[in-house]
PDB file of C-alpha atoms in Angstrom:
ATOM      1  CA  UNK A   1       2.359-238.106 216.495  1.00 51.00           C
ATOM      2  CA  UNK A   2       2.558-238.800 220.232  1.00 52.00           C
ATOM      3  CA  UNK A   3       6.689-238.015 219.244  1.00 51.00           C
ATOM      4  CA  UNK A   4       6.791-234.822 217.336  1.00 54.00           C
ATOM      5  CA  UNK A   5       3.787-233.195 220.367  1.00 51.00           C
ATOM      6  CA  UNK A   6       6.113-234.228 222.895  1.00 55.00           C
ATOM      7  CA  UNK A   7       9.305-233.035 220.845  1.00 50.00           C
ATOM      8  CA  UNK A   8       7.117-230.074 220.420  1.00 51.00           C
ATOM      9  CA  UNK A   9       6.800-229.394 223.948  1.00 46.00           C
ATOM     10  CA  UNK A  10      10.338-230.215 224.651  1.00 53.00           C
ATOM     11  CA  UNK A  11      11.105-227.169 222.344  1.00 47.00           C
ATOM     12  CA  UNK A  12       8.738-224.648 224.356  1.00 48.00           C
ATOM     13  CA  UNK A  13       9.997-225.885 227.695  1.00 48.00           C
ATOM     14  CA  UNK A  14      13.793-225.161 226.403  1.00 46.00           C
ATOM     15  CA  UNK A  15      12.900-221.445 224.868  1.00 45.00           C
ATOM     16  CA  UNK A  16      10.953-220.680 227.422  1.00 45.00           C
ATOM     17  CA  UNK A  17      13.251-221.101 230.230  1.00 49.00           C
ATOM     18  CA  UNK A  18      16.327-219.491 227.538  1.00 48.00           C
ATOM     19  CA  UNK A  19      14.486-217.026 227.717  1.00 55.00           C
ATOM     20  CA  UNK A  20      13.221-217.035 231.719  1.00 63.00           C
ATOM     21  CA  UNK A  21      14.133-213.965 233.039  1.00 66.00           C
ATOM     22  CA  UNK A  22      12.249-211.944 229.542  1.00 71.00           C
ATOM     23  CA  UNK A  23       9.122-213.718 230.288  1.00 74.00           C
ATOM     24  CA  UNK A  24       9.566-213.237 234.558  1.00 74.00           C
ATOM     25  CA  UNK A  25       9.482-209.207 233.655  1.00 75.00           C
ATOM     26  CA  UNK A  26       6.961-208.895 231.588  1.00 80.00           C
ATOM     27  CA  UNK A  27       4.805-210.958 233.724  1.00 82.00           C
ATOM     28  CA  UNK A  28       5.315-208.417 236.339  1.00 84.00           C
ATOM     29  CA  UNK A  29       4.859-205.687 233.813  1.00 82.00           C
ATOM     30  CA  UNK A  30       1.470-206.885 232.798  1.00 87.00           C
ATOM     31  CA  UNK A  31       0.743-207.407 236.555  1.00 87.00           C
ATOM     32  CA  UNK A  32       1.587-203.829 237.311  1.00 88.00           C
ATOM     33  CA  UNK A  33      -0.755-203.144 234.327  1.00 88.00           C
ATOM     34  CA  UNK A  34      -3.405-205.047 235.897  1.00 90.00           C
ATOM     35  CA  UNK A  35      -3.629-203.578 238.691  1.00 89.00           C
ATOM     36  CA  UNK A  36      -3.161-199.769 238.161  1.00 87.00           C
ATOM     37  CA  UNK A  37      -5.887-200.718 235.700  1.00 87.00           C
ATOM     38  CA  UNK A  38      -7.926-201.853 239.161  1.00 89.00           C
ATOM     39  CA  UNK A  39      -7.258-199.192 241.356  1.00 88.00           C
ATOM     40  CA  UNK A  40      -7.986-196.939 238.563  1.00 86.00           C
ATOM     41  CA  UNK A  41     -11.152-197.995 238.148  1.00 86.00           C
ATOM     42  CA  UNK A  42     -12.448-199.229 241.621  1.00 87.00           C
ATOM     43  CA  UNK A  43     -10.504-196.935 244.325  1.00 88.00           C
ATOM     44  CA  UNK A  44      -8.821-193.462 242.430  1.00 90.00           C
ATOM     45  CA  UNK A  45     -10.883-190.910 243.768  1.00 90.00           C
ATOM     46  CA  UNK A  46      -9.369-187.591 243.592  1.00 91.00           C
ATOM     47  CA  UNK A  47     -10.278-184.840 246.360  1.00 91.00           C
ATOM     48  CA  UNK A  48     -11.222-181.652 244.401  1.00 88.00           C
ATOM     49  CA  UNK A  49      -9.975-179.125 247.043  1.00 89.00           C
ATOM     50  CA  UNK A  50      -7.569-177.278 247.026  1.00 90.00           C
ATOM     51  CA  UNK A  51      -3.452-178.686 247.481  1.00 87.00           C
ATOM     52  CA  UNK A  52      -4.951-181.944 248.678  1.00 92.00           C
ATOM     53  CA  UNK A  53      -5.496-182.755 244.992  1.00 93.00           C
ATOM     54  CA  UNK A  54      -2.167-181.947 244.275  1.00 94.00           C
ATOM     55  CA  UNK A  55      -1.405-184.631 247.147  1.00 94.00           C
ATOM     56  CA  UNK A  56      -3.334-186.925 246.531  1.00 95.00           C
ATOM     57  CA  UNK A  57      -2.374-187.198 242.355  1.00 94.00           C
ATOM     58  CA  UNK A  58       1.192-187.266 243.425  1.00 94.00           C
ATOM     59  CA  UNK A  59       1.115-189.674 245.680  1.00 95.00           C
ATOM     60  CA  UNK A  60      -1.287-191.984 242.922  1.00 94.00           C
ATOM     61  CA  UNK A  61       2.358-192.167 240.928  1.00 94.00           C
ATOM     62  CA  UNK A  62       4.434-192.374 242.897  1.00 94.00           C
ATOM     63  CA  UNK A  63       4.216-193.996 246.665  1.00 95.00           C
ATOM     64  CA  UNK A  64       2.653-197.496 244.785  1.00 94.00           C
ATOM     65  CA  UNK A  65       5.805-197.543 242.520  1.00 94.00           C
ATOM     66  CA  UNK A  66       8.561-197.266 245.165  1.00 95.00           C
ATOM     67  CA  UNK A  67       6.328-199.808 247.088  1.00 94.00           C
ATOM     68  CA  UNK A  68       6.682-202.014 244.396  1.00 93.00           C
ATOM     69  CA  UNK A  69      10.999-200.775 243.631  1.00 94.00           C
ATOM     70  CA  UNK A  70      11.132-201.722 247.978  1.00 94.00           C
ATOM     71  CA  UNK A  71       9.212-205.074 247.451  1.00 93.00           C
ATOM     72  CA  UNK A  72      11.223-205.556 244.056  1.00 91.00           C
ATOM     73  CA  UNK A  73      14.397-205.333 246.219  1.00 92.00           C
ATOM     74  CA  UNK A  74      13.604-207.232 249.301  1.00 92.00           C
ATOM     75  CA  UNK A  75      12.799-210.196 247.262  1.00 89.00           C
ATOM     76  CA  UNK A  76      15.595-210.294 244.544  1.00 87.00           C
ATOM     77  CA  UNK A  77      18.355-213.194 246.312  1.00 82.00           C
ATOM     78  CA  UNK A  78      20.739-210.956 245.787  1.00 81.00           C
ATOM     79  CA  UNK A  79      19.699-208.441 248.076  1.00 85.00           C
ATOM     80  CA  UNK A  80      20.542-210.766 250.220  1.00 83.00           C
ATOM     81  CA  UNK A  81      23.912-211.873 249.429  1.00 77.00           C
ATOM     82  CA  UNK A  82      25.050-208.125 249.528  1.00 78.00           C
ATOM     83  CA  UNK A  83      24.239-207.942 252.749  1.00 80.00           C
ATOM     84  CA  UNK A  84      26.210-211.075 253.580  1.00 76.00           C
ATOM     85  CA  UNK A  85      29.203-209.907 252.000  1.00 72.00           C
ATOM     86  CA  UNK A  86      28.946-206.613 254.356  1.00 76.00           C
ATOM     87  CA  UNK A  87      28.686-208.472 257.221  1.00 74.00           C
ATOM     88  CA  UNK A  88      30.848-211.416 257.004  1.00 71.00           C
ATOM     89  CA  UNK A  89      33.324-209.458 255.423  1.00 68.00           C
ATOM     90  CA  UNK A  90      32.622-206.029 255.609  1.00 69.00           C
ATOM     91  CA  UNK A  91      32.763-205.143 252.029  1.00 67.00           C
ATOM     92  CA  UNK A  92      36.439-204.910 251.896  1.00 65.00           C
ATOM     93  CA  UNK A  93      37.342-207.297 249.262  1.00 62.00           C
ATOM     94  CA  UNK A  94      34.136-206.708 246.877  1.00 65.00           C
ATOM     95  CA  UNK A  95      35.298-204.365 243.760  1.00 66.00           C
ATOM     96  CA  UNK A  96      33.462-201.940 242.507  1.00 68.00           C
ATOM     97  CA  UNK A  97      33.129-204.343 239.497  1.00 67.00           C
ATOM     98  CA  UNK A  98      31.158-206.907 241.178  1.00 67.00           C
ATOM     99  CA  UNK A  99      29.762-204.168 243.291  1.00 72.00           C
ATOM    100  CA  UNK A 100      28.009-202.610 240.499  1.00 74.00           C
ATOM    101  CA  UNK A 101      27.680-206.207 238.804  1.00 73.00           C
ATOM    102  CA  UNK A 102      25.339-206.797 241.720  1.00 76.00           C
ATOM    103  CA  UNK A 103      23.782-203.627 241.981  1.00 81.00           C
ATOM    104  CA  UNK A 104      22.985-203.604 238.465  1.00 80.00           C
ATOM    105  CA  UNK A 105      21.314-207.113 239.110  1.00 81.00           C
ATOM    106  CA  UNK A 106      19.161-205.617 241.922  1.00 86.00           C
ATOM    107  CA  UNK A 107      17.444-202.333 240.163  1.00 88.00           C
ATOM    108  CA  UNK A 108      17.064-204.047 237.243  1.00 86.00           C
ATOM    109  CA  UNK A 109      14.642-206.132 238.790  1.00 87.00           C
ATOM    110  CA  UNK A 110      13.506-204.349 240.681  1.00 90.00           C
ATOM    111  CA  UNK A 111      12.842-201.349 238.677  1.00 92.00           C
ATOM    112  CA  UNK A 112      10.222-202.579 235.962  1.00 91.00           C
ATOM    113  CA  UNK A 113       7.209-203.063 237.926  1.00 92.00           C
ATOM    114  CA  UNK A 114       7.314-199.163 239.520  1.00 94.00           C
ATOM    115  CA  UNK A 115       8.216-197.877 235.889  1.00 94.00           C
ATOM    116  CA  UNK A 116       5.426-199.672 234.620  1.00 93.00           C
ATOM    117  CA  UNK A 117       3.511-198.144 237.154  1.00 94.00           C
ATOM    118  CA  UNK A 118       4.180-194.902 236.536  1.00 94.00           C
ATOM    119  CA  UNK A 119       4.141-194.592 232.625  1.00 94.00           C
ATOM    120  CA  UNK A 120       0.638-196.636 232.852  1.00 94.00           C
ATOM    121  CA  UNK A 121      -0.575-193.514 235.694  1.00 94.00           C
ATOM    122  CA  UNK A 122       1.068-190.317 233.294  1.00 95.00           C
ATOM    123  CA  UNK A 123      -1.060-192.737 230.198  1.00 94.00           C
ATOM    124  CA  UNK A 124      -3.892-192.927 231.751  1.00 93.00           C
ATOM    125  CA  UNK A 125      -4.434-188.601 233.058  1.00 93.00           C
ATOM    126  CA  UNK A 126      -6.681-189.398 235.122  1.00 92.00           C
ATOM    127  CA  UNK A 127      -3.927-188.645 238.974  1.00 94.00           C
ATOM    128  CA  UNK A 128      -2.185-186.353 236.963  1.00 95.00           C
ATOM    129  CA  UNK A 129      -5.062-183.994 235.946  1.00 94.00           C
ATOM    130  CA  UNK A 130      -6.287-184.484 239.740  1.00 93.00           C
ATOM    131  CA  UNK A 131      -2.729-183.392 240.471  1.00 93.00           C
ATOM    132  CA  UNK A 132      -2.653-179.909 238.584  1.00 93.00           C
ATOM    133  CA  UNK A 133      -6.263-178.939 237.317  1.00 91.00           C
ATOM    134  CA  UNK A 134      -6.224-176.067 240.310  1.00 90.00           C
ATOM    135  CA  UNK A 135      -2.480-174.977 238.885  1.00 91.00           C
ATOM    136  CA  UNK A 136      -4.418-174.313 235.967  1.00 89.00           C
ATOM    137  CA  UNK A 137      -4.834-170.111 234.560  1.00 87.00           C
ATOM    138  CA  UNK A 138      -8.349-169.214 234.344  1.00 86.00           C
ATOM    139  CA  UNK A 139      -7.963-166.310 232.687  1.00 84.00           C
ATOM    140  CA  UNK A 140      -6.070-169.321 229.521  1.00 86.00           C
ATOM    141  CA  UNK A 141      -9.803-170.802 228.818  1.00 85.00           C
ATOM    142  CA  UNK A 142     -11.316-168.136 226.010  1.00 84.00           C
ATOM    143  CA  UNK A 143     -14.567-166.706 228.053  1.00 83.00           C
ATOM    144  CA  UNK A 144     -14.245-167.862 231.127  1.00 82.00           C
ATOM    145  CA  UNK A 145     -15.871-166.032 234.384  1.00 84.00           C
ATOM    146  CA  UNK A 146     -14.424-164.068 236.006  1.00 80.00           C
ATOM    147  CA  UNK A 147     -14.024-165.809 239.766  1.00 78.00           C
ATOM    148  CA  UNK A 148     -12.860-164.797 243.171  1.00 80.00           C
ATOM    149  CA  UNK A 149     -10.963-167.725 244.385  1.00 85.00           C
ATOM    150  CA  UNK A 150      -9.529-169.024 241.007  1.00 86.00           C
ATOM    151  CA  UNK A 151      -7.409-172.148 242.353  1.00 87.00           C
ATOM    152  CA  UNK A 152     -10.753-174.102 244.350  1.00 88.00           C
ATOM    153  CA  UNK A 153     -13.073-173.246 241.180  1.00 87.00           C
ATOM    154  CA  UNK A 154     -10.018-175.037 239.361  1.00 88.00           C
ATOM    155  CA  UNK A 155      -9.997-177.789 241.206  1.00 88.00           C
ATOM    156  CA  UNK A 156     -13.211-178.935 241.310  1.00 88.00           C
ATOM    157  CA  UNK A 157     -12.861-179.899 237.209  1.00 88.00           C
ATOM    158  CA  UNK A 158     -11.886-182.922 237.398  1.00 89.00           C
ATOM    159  CA  UNK A 159     -15.020-184.515 239.741  1.00 86.00           C
ATOM    160  CA  UNK A 160     -17.407-182.578 237.114  1.00 77.00           C
ATOM    161  CA  UNK A 161     -18.799-180.453 240.521  1.00 76.00           C
ATOM    162  CA  UNK A 162     -19.058-177.737 238.689  1.00 79.00           C
ATOM    163  CA  UNK A 163     -21.729-174.997 238.492  1.00 78.00           C
ATOM    164  CA  UNK A 164     -23.292-175.301 234.603  1.00 79.00           C
ATOM    165  CA  UNK A 165     -21.883-172.249 233.632  1.00 80.00           C
ATOM    166  CA  UNK A 166     -18.488-173.960 233.777  1.00 81.00           C
ATOM    167  CA  UNK A 167     -18.784-177.420 232.352  1.00 83.00           C
ATOM    168  CA  UNK A 168     -18.083-176.485 228.754  1.00 84.00           C
ATOM    169  CA  UNK A 169     -14.871-175.910 229.907  1.00 86.00           C
ATOM    170  CA  UNK A 170     -14.248-179.297 231.666  1.00 85.00           C
ATOM    171  CA  UNK A 171     -13.341-180.902 228.351  1.00 87.00           C
ATOM    172  CA  UNK A 172     -10.839-178.798 227.410  1.00 89.00           C
ATOM    173  CA  UNK A 173      -9.524-178.587 230.724  1.00 90.00           C
ATOM    174  CA  UNK A 174      -9.291-182.525 231.381  1.00 90.00           C
ATOM    175  CA  UNK A 175      -7.658-182.814 227.410  1.00 92.00           C
ATOM    176  CA  UNK A 176      -5.073-179.455 228.438  1.00 93.00           C
ATOM    177  CA  UNK A 177      -3.009-181.919 230.897  1.00 94.00           C
ATOM    178  CA  UNK A 178      -3.824-185.329 229.417  1.00 94.00           C
ATOM    179  CA  UNK A 179      -1.965-184.139 226.140  1.00 95.00           C
ATOM    180  CA  UNK A 180       0.982-183.211 230.036  1.00 95.00           C
ATOM    181  CA  UNK A 181       0.148-186.679 231.406  1.00 95.00           C
ATOM    182  CA  UNK A 182       0.803-188.864 228.149  1.00 96.00           C
ATOM    183  CA  UNK A 183       3.263-186.482 226.636  1.00 96.00           C
ATOM    184  CA  UNK A 184       5.808-187.272 229.865  1.00 96.00           C
ATOM    185  CA  UNK A 185       4.822-190.824 229.385  1.00 95.00           C
ATOM    186  CA  UNK A 186       6.484-191.581 226.498  1.00 96.00           C
ATOM    187  CA  UNK A 187       9.224-189.093 227.457  1.00 97.00           C
ATOM    188  CA  UNK A 188       9.356-191.048 229.878  1.00 95.00           C
ATOM    189  CA  UNK A 189       9.222-194.805 227.906  1.00 95.00           C
ATOM    190  CA  UNK A 190      12.017-192.654 225.744  1.00 96.00           C
ATOM    191  CA  UNK A 191      14.470-192.200 228.216  1.00 96.00           C
ATOM    192  CA  UNK A 192      14.598-195.370 229.286  1.00 93.00           C
ATOM    193  CA  UNK A 193      14.464-197.256 226.522  1.00 93.00           C
ATOM    194  CA  UNK A 194      17.969-194.835 225.245  1.00 96.00           C
ATOM    195  CA  UNK A 195      19.201-195.778 229.050  1.00 92.00           C
ATOM    196  CA  UNK A 196      18.907-199.349 228.730  1.00 89.00           C
ATOM    197  CA  UNK A 197      20.313-199.340 225.119  1.00 92.00           C
ATOM    198  CA  UNK A 198      23.478-197.496 226.246  1.00 92.00           C
ATOM    199  CA  UNK A 199      24.234-199.504 229.198  1.00 85.00           C
ATOM    200  CA  UNK A 200      23.791-202.904 227.914  1.00 82.00           C
ATOM    201  CA  UNK A 201      26.706-200.979 224.907  1.00 86.00           C
ATOM    202  CA  UNK A 202      28.848-199.993 228.106  1.00 83.00           C
ATOM    203  CA  UNK A 203      28.204-203.411 229.507  1.00 76.00           C
ATOM    204  CA  UNK A 204      29.470-205.486 226.445  1.00 76.00           C
ATOM    205  CA  UNK A 205      32.122-202.731 225.661  1.00 81.00           C
ATOM    206  CA  UNK A 206      33.361-202.805 229.265  1.00 74.00           C
ATOM    207  CA  UNK A 207      33.576-207.275 228.884  1.00 70.00           C
ATOM    208  CA  UNK A 208      36.725-208.656 228.462  1.00 70.00           C
ATOM    209  CA  UNK A 209      34.860-211.318 226.272  1.00 70.00           C
ATOM    210  CA  UNK A 210      32.831-211.308 223.669  1.00 75.00           C
ATOM    211  CA  UNK A 211      28.881-211.591 223.810  1.00 74.00           C
ATOM    212  CA  UNK A 212      28.278-215.166 222.753  1.00 79.00           C
ATOM    213  CA  UNK A 213      31.208-216.083 225.542  1.00 79.00           C
ATOM    214  CA  UNK A 214      28.968-213.843 228.319  1.00 75.00           C
ATOM    215  CA  UNK A 215      25.600-215.877 226.951  1.00 79.00           C
ATOM    216  CA  UNK A 216      27.440-219.059 228.354  1.00 81.00           C
ATOM    217  CA  UNK A 217      28.844-217.629 231.058  1.00 77.00           C
ATOM    218  CA  UNK A 218      24.899-216.326 231.590  1.00 77.00           C
ATOM    219  CA  UNK A 219      23.726-219.904 230.882  1.00 82.00           C
ATOM    220  CA  UNK A 220      26.597-221.612 233.008  1.00 82.00           C
ATOM    221  CA  UNK A 221      25.757-219.035 236.181  1.00 78.00           C
ATOM    222  CA  UNK A 222      21.787-220.167 235.281  1.00 79.00           C
ATOM    223  CA  UNK A 223      22.770-224.145 235.313  1.00 85.00           C
ATOM    224  CA  UNK A 224      24.967-224.145 238.246  1.00 82.00           C
ATOM    225  CA  UNK A 225      22.466-221.752 240.408  1.00 80.00           C
ATOM    226  CA  UNK A 226      20.111-223.942 239.261  1.00 84.00           C
ATOM    227  CA  UNK A 227      21.269-227.405 240.222  1.00 87.00           C
ATOM    228  CA  UNK A 228      22.998-226.321 243.022  1.00 84.00           C
ATOM    229  CA  UNK A 229      19.003-225.687 244.698  1.00 85.00           C
ATOM    230  CA  UNK A 230      17.782-228.814 243.198  1.00 86.00           C
ATOM    231  CA  UNK A 231      21.077-230.976 245.003  1.00 86.00           C
ATOM    232  CA  UNK A 232      20.793-228.649 248.371  1.00 85.00           C
ATOM    233  CA  UNK A 233      17.030-229.530 248.368  1.00 87.00           C
ATOM    234  CA  UNK A 234      18.210-233.324 247.470  1.00 86.00           C
ATOM    235  CA  UNK A 235      21.129-233.214 250.594  1.00 86.00           C
ATOM    236  CA  UNK A 236      18.842-231.655 253.805  1.00 86.00           C
ATOM    237  CA  UNK A 237      16.067-234.494 252.150  1.00 87.00           C
ATOM    238  CA  UNK A 238      18.020-236.884 252.677  1.00 85.00           C
ATOM    239  CA  UNK A 239      19.492-235.577 256.250  1.00 84.00           C
ATOM    240  CA  UNK A 240      16.673-234.530 257.285  1.00 88.00           C
ATOM    241  CA  UNK A 241      14.823-237.854 257.247  1.00 87.00           C
ATOM    242  CA  UNK A 242      18.528-239.515 258.608  1.00 85.00           C
ATOM    243  CA  UNK A 243      17.539-237.007 261.895  1.00 88.00           C
ATOM    244  CA  UNK A 244      13.733-238.191 261.637  1.00 89.00           C
ATOM    245  CA  UNK A 245      14.931-241.986 260.962  1.00 86.00           C
ATOM    246  CA  UNK A 246      17.167-241.216 263.864  1.00 88.00           C
ATOM    247  CA  UNK A 247      15.202-240.603 266.599  1.00 88.00           C
ATOM    248  CA  UNK A 248      11.572-242.383 265.976  1.00 90.00           C
ATOM    249  CA  UNK A 249      13.045-245.960 264.423  1.00 89.00           C
ATOM    250  CA  UNK A 250      11.681-244.684 260.796  1.00 87.00           C
ATOM    251  CA  UNK A 251      10.379-242.898 258.879  1.00 87.00           C
ATOM    252  CA  UNK A 252       7.699-241.843 256.703  1.00 88.00           C
ATOM    253  CA  UNK A 253       8.308-241.418 252.743  1.00 87.00           C
ATOM    254  CA  UNK A 254       6.529-240.602 250.005  1.00 87.00           C
ATOM    255  CA  UNK A 255       7.307-243.637 247.660  1.00 87.00           C
ATOM    256  CA  UNK A 256       8.908-241.199 244.956  1.00 85.00           C
ATOM    257  CA  UNK A 257      10.757-239.378 247.877  1.00 84.00           C
ATOM    258  CA  UNK A 258      12.171-243.072 248.488  1.00 83.00           C
ATOM    259  CA  UNK A 259      13.667-243.713 244.975  1.00 84.00           C
ATOM    260  CA  UNK A 260      15.053-240.598 245.177  1.00 80.00           C
ATOM    261  CA  UNK A 261      17.179-241.263 248.591  1.00 81.00           C
ATOM    262  CA  UNK A 262      17.624-244.157 247.574  1.00 82.00           C
ATOM    263  CA  UNK A 263      20.172-243.395 244.543  1.00 80.00           C
ATOM    264  CA  UNK A 264      22.417-241.619 247.235  1.00 76.00           C
ATOM    265  CA  UNK A 265      22.942-244.350 249.120  1.00 73.00           C
ATOM    266  CA  UNK A 266      26.150-245.551 249.737  1.00 68.00           C
ATOM    267  CA  UNK A 267      27.422-241.966 248.321  1.00 72.00           C
ATOM    268  CA  UNK A 268      29.863-239.554 250.151  1.00 73.00           C
ATOM    269  CA  UNK A 269      27.230-237.064 250.862  1.00 77.00           C
ATOM    270  CA  UNK A 270      28.410-234.102 253.093  1.00 73.00           C
ATOM    271  CA  UNK A 271      26.768-234.388 257.153  1.00 70.00           C
ATOM    272  CA  UNK A 272      28.175-231.324 257.720  1.00 69.00           C
ATOM    273  CA  UNK A 273      29.285-228.052 255.123  1.00 72.00           C
ATOM    274  CA  UNK A 274      32.481-225.430 256.893  1.00 71.00           C
ATOM    275  CA  UNK A 275      30.171-221.996 257.096  1.00 67.00           C
ATOM    276  CA  UNK A 276      33.828-220.761 255.295  1.00 67.00           C
ATOM    277  CA  UNK A 277      32.172-222.709 251.786  1.00 68.00           C
ATOM    278  CA  UNK A 278      28.834-221.478 252.182  1.00 68.00           C
ATOM    279  CA  UNK A 279      30.452-217.901 252.143  1.00 63.00           C
ATOM    280  CA  UNK A 280      32.485-219.007 249.061  1.00 63.00           C
ATOM    281  CA  UNK A 281      29.316-219.652 247.328  1.00 61.00           C
ATOM    282  CA  UNK A 282      27.459-216.426 247.920  1.00 54.00           C
ATOM    283  CA  UNK A 283      25.852-214.610 244.356  1.00 47.00           C
ATOM    284  CA  UNK A 284      28.730-212.120 245.453  1.00 46.00           C
ATOM    285  CA  UNK A 285      31.592-214.405 246.017  1.00 48.00           C
ATOM    286  CA  UNK A 286      30.520-215.099 242.554  1.00 47.00           C
ATOM    287  CA  UNK A 287      30.426-212.084 240.753  1.00 49.00           C
ATOM    288  CA  UNK A 288      33.812-210.635 242.821  1.00 45.00           C
ATOM    289  CA  UNK A 289      36.180-214.327 241.989  1.00 45.00           C
ATOM    290  CA  UNK A 290      34.921-214.518 238.176  1.00 47.00           C
ATOM    291  CA  UNK A 291      38.182-213.523 237.092  1.00 48.00           C
ATOM    292  CA  UNK A 292      40.146-216.891 238.996  1.00 46.00           C
ATOM    293  CA  UNK A 293      37.268-219.547 238.231  1.00 48.00           C
ATOM    294  CA  UNK A 294      38.991-222.008 235.467  1.00 49.00           C
ATOM    295  CA  UNK A 295      36.052-221.327 233.377  1.00 48.00           C
ATOM    296  CA  UNK A 296      36.282-217.898 233.263  1.00 49.00           C
ATOM    297  CA  UNK A 297      39.919-218.181 232.380  1.00 52.00           C
ATOM    298  CA  UNK A 298      39.244-220.517 229.621  1.00 51.00           C
ATOM    299  CA  UNK A 299      36.268-217.863 228.020  1.00 50.00           C
ATOM    300  CA  UNK A 300      38.870-215.172 228.192  1.00 53.00           C
ATOM    301  CA  UNK A 301      41.110-217.751 225.831  1.00 53.00           C
ATOM    302  CA  UNK A 302      38.443-218.516 223.594  1.00 51.00           C
ATOM    303  CA  UNK A 303      37.397-214.812 222.743  1.00 50.00           C
ATOM    304  CA  UNK A 304      41.613-213.727 222.552  1.00 54.00           C
ATOM    305  CA  UNK A 305      41.874-217.029 220.209  1.00 49.00           C
ATOM    306  CA  UNK A 306      38.047-215.715 218.357  1.00 50.00           C
ATOM    307  CA  UNK A 307      39.792-212.451 218.114  1.00 50.00           C
ATOM    308  CA  UNK A 308      43.519-213.404 216.398  1.00 51.00           C
ATOM    309  CA  UNK A 309      41.468-215.797 214.130  1.00 51.00           C
ATOM    310  CA  UNK A 310      39.170-212.242 212.834  1.00 48.00           C
ATOM    311  CA  UNK A 311      42.027-210.798 212.106  1.00 48.00           C
TER     312      UNK A 311
END
């Protein structure tokens, strides 16, 4: 029984590891939905005043989305890879294909939260109703009483702060604006879905290798990055322990750390890594040079062999 349970958890771990990007984007989306819902419940407060309504509503939809996008760009490692590339080599050796791949990776992950925020805001409709209520023409409402200052009266509809004779029109105004808001939200979802599909088609059509080989290459890069991170952690811990020991004469290590570092004693661990080698392992370099790597060459041969056999 225990073997079956352990095998089940192992399978689940492998599944989630293979879908880590999708799961990460899903968690970002869920977090954004929760944040947007909490904002509407606890913080959203339409000023119900001409001009201020529009500014407040548009800001409530657009500014958090912009903030999420900037944060997503900042937290993406590829952003700093391309900054490092431009700083060290002035982007002279960065090809258009590599730049498109890196920028696509940066923007693709950074837009998940902004798009989710904007879509949920439009589907809920509160911000849109607040922003555009003052622009509704009162003459389009049946038997609406004449007013001397229509924008000022219409701007008060989101707050229900109206004379008794106008309260009957608040439901119609809200329904009309929420209809427009939700229509824009679903159109945005459709346009984004179609755009993602077309970009994926363009990416696969322009690739020199097949879909299976592309998947294998992605797994290879993911495993290489994971191994690099783990090895870098051990390397840094090993030399930190050596330096601390040379200063104090001993180093206080946990039992697990002692066992880990003991495994690498006697091996030829580099004490200093030249800067040129550090420059060659950036993500930008990997995109720029992947056509010259033996692994990518083997994948191209694999793709050509598959195409010949299919013909």
